[in-house]
Amino acid sequence: MCKLCDLIKKLVLILVAVVGVLFVVYFWNLDQKLMGWAYKQVNLIFDRKKVNQVF
């Protein structure tokens, strides 16, 4: 029975940690900040390429 209690305790602690991390990401809007940084990096790469202009 004690092993079952330890398993449940570990499961609850993991779930609390996951919910805490998701709350922090949501609260500080970190996913949008990360995507904004990623878009800037992609634009830096593709803005350096020459474009073939056909008239």
XYZ file of C-alpha atoms in Angstrom:
55
model
C 0.000 0.000 0.000
C 2.856 2.356 0.755
C 4.244 1.922 -2.778
C 0.873 2.959 -4.174
C 0.876 6.058 -1.946
C 4.386 6.957 -3.124
C 3.353 6.531 -6.752
C 0.290 8.736 -6.288
C 2.374 11.345 -4.455
C 4.938 11.430 -7.277
C 2.183 11.666 -9.888
C 0.506 14.561 -8.078
C 3.835 16.399 -7.707
C 4.571 15.978 -11.419
C 1.114 17.235 -12.356
C 1.455 20.241 -10.041
C 4.848 21.057 -11.573
C 3.458 20.816 -15.113
C 0.489 23.027 -14.286
C 2.844 25.531 -12.620
C 5.102 25.713 -15.666
C 2.125 26.097 -17.998
C 0.740 28.895 -15.804
C 4.054 30.773 -15.914
C 4.220 30.411 -19.716
C 0.627 31.663 -20.012
C 1.013 34.471 -17.475
C 4.128 36.005 -19.028
C 3.088 35.196 -22.618
C 6.404 33.421 -23.151
C 5.206 31.370 -26.123
C 4.517 34.523 -28.141
C 7.841 36.033 -27.100
C 9.644 32.880 -28.232
C 7.847 32.895 -31.578
C 8.651 36.589 -32.043
C 12.327 35.851 -31.481
C 12.187 32.890 -33.892
C 10.529 35.000 -36.610
C 13.245 37.635 -36.266
C 15.945 34.984 -36.668
C 14.249 33.501 -39.747
C 13.842 36.951 -41.291
C 17.522 37.703 -40.701
C 18.432 34.543 -42.613
C 16.063 35.062 -45.542
C 16.566 38.823 -45.886
C 20.212 38.185 -46.787
C 19.352 36.072 -49.831
C 19.357 37.748 -53.228
C 16.093 37.688 -55.120
C 15.969 37.100 -58.843
C 13.794 39.862 -60.212
C 12.120 39.198 -63.548
C 10.508 42.171 -65.272
